[in-house]
CSV table of C-alpha atoms in Angstrom, one decimal:
chain,number,residue,atom,x,y,z
A,25,UNK,CA,22.8,60.5,8.9
A,26,UNK,CA,20.9,62.3,11.7
A,27,UNK,CA,17.8,60.1,10.9
A,28,UNK,CA,19.9,57.0,11.4
A,29,UNK,CA,21.6,58.2,14.5
A,30,UNK,CA,18.2,59.1,16.0
A,31,UNK,CA,16.4,55.9,15.1
A,32,UNK,CA,19.4,53.7,16.4
A,33,UNK,CA,19.6,55.7,19.5
A,34,UNK,CA,15.9,55.2,20.0
A,35,UNK,CA,16.2,51.5,19.6
A,36,UNK,CA,19.1,51.3,22.2
A,37,UNK,CA,17.2,53.5,24.6
A,38,UNK,CA,14.1,51.3,24.4
A,39,UNK,CA,16.2,48.2,24.7
A,40,UNK,CA,17.8,49.6,27.9
A,41,UNK,CA,14.4,50.7,29.4
A,42,UNK,CA,12.9,47.4,28.5
A,43,UNK,CA,15.8,45.6,30.1
A,44,UNK,CA,15.6,47.6,33.2
A,45,UNK,CA,11.9,46.9,33.6
A,46,UNK,CA,12.0,43.3,32.9
A,47,UNK,CA,15.1,42.2,34.8
A,48,UNK,CA,13.5,42.5,38.3
A,49,UNK,CA,10.6,40.1,37.0
A,50,UNK,CA,13.3,37.4,36.5
A,51,UNK,CA,13.3,36.6,40.1
A,52,UNK,CA,9.7,35.9,40.1
A,53,UNK,CA,9.7,33.9,36.8
A,54,UNK,CA,13.0,31.8,37.2
A,55,UNK,CA,11.5,29.2,39.5
A,56,UNK,CA,8.8,28.3,37.0
A,57,UNK,CA,11.1,28.6,34.0
A,58,UNK,CA,13.9,26.8,35.6
A,59,UNK,CA,11.4,24.1,36.8
A,60,UNK,CA,10.1,23.8,33.2
A,61,UNK,CA,13.7,23.4,31.7
A,62,UNK,CA,14.4,20.8,34.3
A,63,UNK,CA,11.2,19.0,33.5
A,64,UNK,CA,11.8,18.9,29.7
A,65,UNK,CA,15.5,17.9,30.3
A,66,UNK,CA,14.9,14.7,32.3
A,67,UNK,CA,13.5,12.7,29.4
A,68,UNK,CA,16.2,13.9,27.2
A,69,UNK,CA,18.9,12.6,29.5
A,70,UNK,CA,16.9,9.3,29.7
A,71,UNK,CA,16.9,9.2,25.9
A,72,UNK,CA,20.6,9.8,25.4
A,73,UNK,CA,22.2,7.9,28.2
A,74,UNK,CA,22.7,4.2,28.2
A,75,UNK,CA,23.0,3.8,31.9
A,76,UNK,CA,20.5,6.4,32.8
A,77,UNK,CA,22.6,7.9,35.6
A,78,UNK,CA,21.4,11.6,35.7
A,79,UNK,CA,18.8,13.0,38.1
A,80,UNK,CA,17.7,16.6,37.3
A,81,UNK,CA,16.3,18.6,40.2
A,82,UNK,CA,15.0,22.3,40.2
A,83,UNK,CA,15.6,24.2,43.3
A,84,UNK,CA,14.2,27.8,43.4
A,85,UNK,CA,15.4,28.6,39.9
A,86,UNK,CA,18.6,26.5,40.1
A,87,UNK,CA,19.0,23.4,38.1
A,88,UNK,CA,21.0,20.7,39.8
A,89,UNK,CA,22.5,17.6,38.2
A,90,UNK,CA,22.9,14.6,40.4
A,91,UNK,CA,24.6,11.4,39.3
A,92,UNK,CA,23.5,8.0,40.5
A,93,UNK,CA,26.2,6.0,42.2
A,94,UNK,CA,23.8,3.0,42.6
A,95,UNK,CA,20.3,2.2,42.9
A,96,UNK,CA,20.0,3.9,46.3
A,97,UNK,CA,22.6,6.7,46.3
A,98,UNK,CA,23.0,9.9,44.2
A,99,UNK,CA,25.6,12.6,44.5
A,100,UNK,CA,25.7,16.2,43.2
A,101,UNK,CA,27.7,16.6,40.1
A,102,UNK,CA,26.8,20.1,38.7
A,103,UNK,CA,24.6,22.8,39.0
A,104,UNK,CA,23.2,25.8,37.0
A,105,UNK,CA,22.5,29.0,38.8
A,106,UNK,CA,19.5,31.3,38.6
A,107,UNK,CA,21.2,33.4,35.7
A,108,UNK,CA,22.1,30.5,33.5
A,109,UNK,CA,18.7,30.8,31.7
A,110,UNK,CA,18.6,34.6,32.1
A,111,UNK,CA,19.1,35.3,28.3
A,112,UNK,CA,15.4,35.1,27.7
A,113,UNK,CA,15.1,38.6,29.4
A,114,UNK,CA,17.3,40.6,27.0
A,115,UNK,CA,15.9,38.6,24.0
A,116,UNK,CA,12.3,39.8,25.1
A,117,UNK,CA,13.7,43.4,25.4
A,118,UNK,CA,15.3,43.3,22.0
A,119,UNK,CA,11.9,42.5,20.5
A,120,UNK,CA,10.3,45.3,22.6
A,121,UNK,CA,12.8,47.8,21.0
A,122,UNK,CA,12.7,46.4,17.4
A,123,UNK,CA,11.3,49.2,15.2
A,124,UNK,CA,8.6,48.8,12.7
A,125,UNK,CA,6.5,45.9,14.5
A,126,UNK,CA,2.9,46.3,15.5
A,127,UNK,CA,1.9,45.2,19.0
A,128,UNK,CA,0.5,41.9,17.7
A,129,UNK,CA,3.4,41.0,15.6
A,130,UNK,CA,5.9,42.1,18.3
A,131,UNK,CA,4.1,39.8,20.7
A,132,UNK,CA,4.1,36.8,18.4
A,133,UNK,CA,7.6,37.2,17.5
A,134,UNK,CA,8.7,37.6,21.1
A,135,UNK,CA,6.7,34.4,22.0
A,136,UNK,CA,8.3,32.4,19.1
A,137,UNK,CA,11.7,33.7,20.1
A,138,UNK,CA,11.2,32.5,23.7
A,139,UNK,CA,10.2,29.2,22.6
A,140,UNK,CA,13.1,28.8,20.3
A,141,UNK,CA,15.6,30.0,23.0
A,142,UNK,CA,14.1,27.5,25.5
A,143,UNK,CA,14.8,24.7,23.2
A,144,UNK,CA,18.4,25.9,22.8
A,145,UNK,CA,18.8,26.3,26.5
A,146,UNK,CA,17.4,22.8,27.3
A,147,UNK,CA,19.8,21.4,24.6
A,148,UNK,CA,22.7,23.3,26.2
A,149,UNK,CA,21.9,21.8,29.6
A,150,UNK,CA,21.9,18.2,28.4
A,151,UNK,CA,24.9,18.7,26.1
A,152,UNK,CA,26.9,20.6,28.9
A,153,UNK,CA,26.4,17.8,31.4
A,154,UNK,CA,27.2,15.0,29.0
A,155,UNK,CA,30.3,16.7,27.8
A,156,UNK,CA,31.3,17.2,31.5
A,157,UNK,CA,30.9,13.4,31.9
A,158,UNK,CA,33.2,12.9,29.0
A,159,UNK,CA,35.8,15.3,30.5
A,160,UNK,CA,35.7,13.6,33.8
A,161,UNK,CA,36.1,10.1,32.2
A,162,UNK,CA,32.6,9.1,33.4
A,163,UNK,CA,31.0,8.7,29.8
A,164,UNK,CA,30.7,6.0,27.4
A,165,UNK,CA,29.9,8.4,24.6
A,166,UNK,CA,32.5,6.7,22.2
A,167,UNK,CA,35.9,7.4,21.0
A,168,UNK,CA,34.8,10.2,18.4
A,169,UNK,CA,33.5,12.4,21.2
A,170,UNK,CA,36.5,11.7,23.4
A,171,UNK,CA,38.9,12.6,20.6
A,172,UNK,CA,37.0,15.9,19.7
A,173,UNK,CA,35.9,16.8,23.2
A,174,UNK,CA,37.4,20.2,23.2
A,175,UNK,CA,35.9,21.1,19.8
A,176,UNK,CA,32.5,20.0,21.0
A,177,UNK,CA,32.7,22.0,24.2
A,178,UNK,CA,33.7,25.1,22.1
A,179,UNK,CA,30.8,24.5,19.6
A,180,UNK,CA,28.2,24.1,22.4
A,181,UNK,CA,29.4,27.2,24.1
A,182,UNK,CA,29.4,29.3,21.0
A,183,UNK,CA,25.9,28.2,20.0
A,184,UNK,CA,24.8,28.9,23.6
A,185,UNK,CA,26.3,32.5,23.7
A,186,UNK,CA,25.1,33.4,20.0
A,187,UNK,CA,21.7,31.7,20.2
A,188,UNK,CA,19.6,34.5,21.6
A,189,UNK,CA,21.1,36.9,19.0
A,190,UNK,CA,20.6,34.7,16.1
A,191,UNK,CA,17.1,34.0,17.1
A,192,UNK,CA,16.3,37.7,17.4
A,193,UNK,CA,18.0,38.4,14.0
A,194,UNK,CA,16.1,35.6,12.3
A,195,UNK,CA,12.7,36.8,13.6
A,196,UNK,CA,13.3,40.5,13.1
A,197,UNK,CA,15.0,40.5,9.8
A,198,UNK,CA,11.8,41.8,7.9
A,199,UNK,CA,11.4,44.5,10.4
A,200,UNK,CA,14.9,45.8,9.8
A,201,UNK,CA,14.5,45.6,6.0
A,202,UNK,CA,11.6,48.0,6.4
A,203,UNK,CA,13.7,50.1,8.7
A,204,UNK,CA,16.5,50.6,6.2
A,205,UNK,CA,14.0,51.2,3.4
A,206,UNK,CA,12.4,53.9,5.4
A,207,UNK,CA,15.9,55.5,6.0
A,208,UNK,CA,16.6,55.5,2.3
A,209,UNK,CA,13.2,57.1,1.4
A,210,UNK,CA,12.9,60.9,1.0
A,211,UNK,CA,12.2,62.8,4.1
A,212,UNK,CA,8.4,62.9,4.8
A,213,UNK,CA,7.7,60.0,2.5
A,214,UNK,CA,7.3,56.5,4.2
A,215,UNK,CA,9.5,53.9,2.7
A,216,UNK,CA,6.5,51.5,1.9
A,217,UNK,CA,4.9,53.9,-0.4
A,218,UNK,CA,4.8,52.8,-3.9
A,219,UNK,CA,4.5,54.7,-7.3
A,220,UNK,CA,1.8,53.4,-9.5
A,221,UNK,CA,1.6,54.0,-13.1
A,222,UNK,CA,-1.1,56.7,-13.6
A,223,UNK,CA,-3.5,56.6,-16.6
A,224,UNK,CA,-3.4,59.3,-19.1
A,225,UNK,CA,-4.6,62.7,-17.9
A,226,UNK,CA,-4.0,61.8,-14.2
A,227,UNK,CA,-2.6,64.9,-12.4
A,228,UNK,CA,0.8,64.2,-10.8
A,229,UNK,CA,2.0,65.8,-7.5
A,230,UNK,CA,5.5,66.6,-6.3
A,231,UNK,CA,8.0,64.0,-7.4
A,232,UNK,CA,5.6,62.5,-9.9
A,233,UNK,CA,3.4,60.8,-7.1
A,234,UNK,CA,-0.2,60.5,-7.8
A,235,UNK,CA,-2.0,63.1,-5.6
A,236,UNK,CA,-5.6,61.6,-6.1
A,237,UNK,CA,-5.2,58.1,-5.0
A,238,UNK,CA,-3.8,56.4,-1.9
A,239,UNK,CA,-0.2,55.0,-2.2
A,240,UNK,CA,-0.2,52.4,0.5
A,241,UNK,CA,0.0,48.9,-0.8
């Protein structure tokens, strides 16, 4: 029990420390990250809209949605502040704190996680705007969406909130399996050691483990 408390406590401590270090960097990164999200969202709006009425503008980390009134005029419709996309910071902090990962695997998983979360965030921006159009009676998305509007809004919000955690769980599952295996192993014996059948006459050590050959896979 003490081993579990110590290791879980270490994980939470590392997460908090990583979050404290990374959070101030968000102010430097958000103009570029928000600008990239806006740039990717623009063609998606063009693809999903029949009338092509949405204009996306990135302003110092904020993503502004403007709606065309006619060929010459646009009006602000909605904006997402600098912390709308902030979930990327705690996601990276989770990978920093995840036990059982080497530096290279940790970096690769964090990068894959950020890319996956970016896709989720851009999808959320597009879906949130289109659903807001439908709620305001400005959309021609069809009767099905209109009848199930509240359900779609709830689904998009749940996926938005749970997305970072689900991505982290999916990419760190193997590390956590090793973590629990190590906890179940006897004290002083790494969980990834294996017992190999020894030939006749081989000397056995404590617990029946071969004392002459390496145990690591």
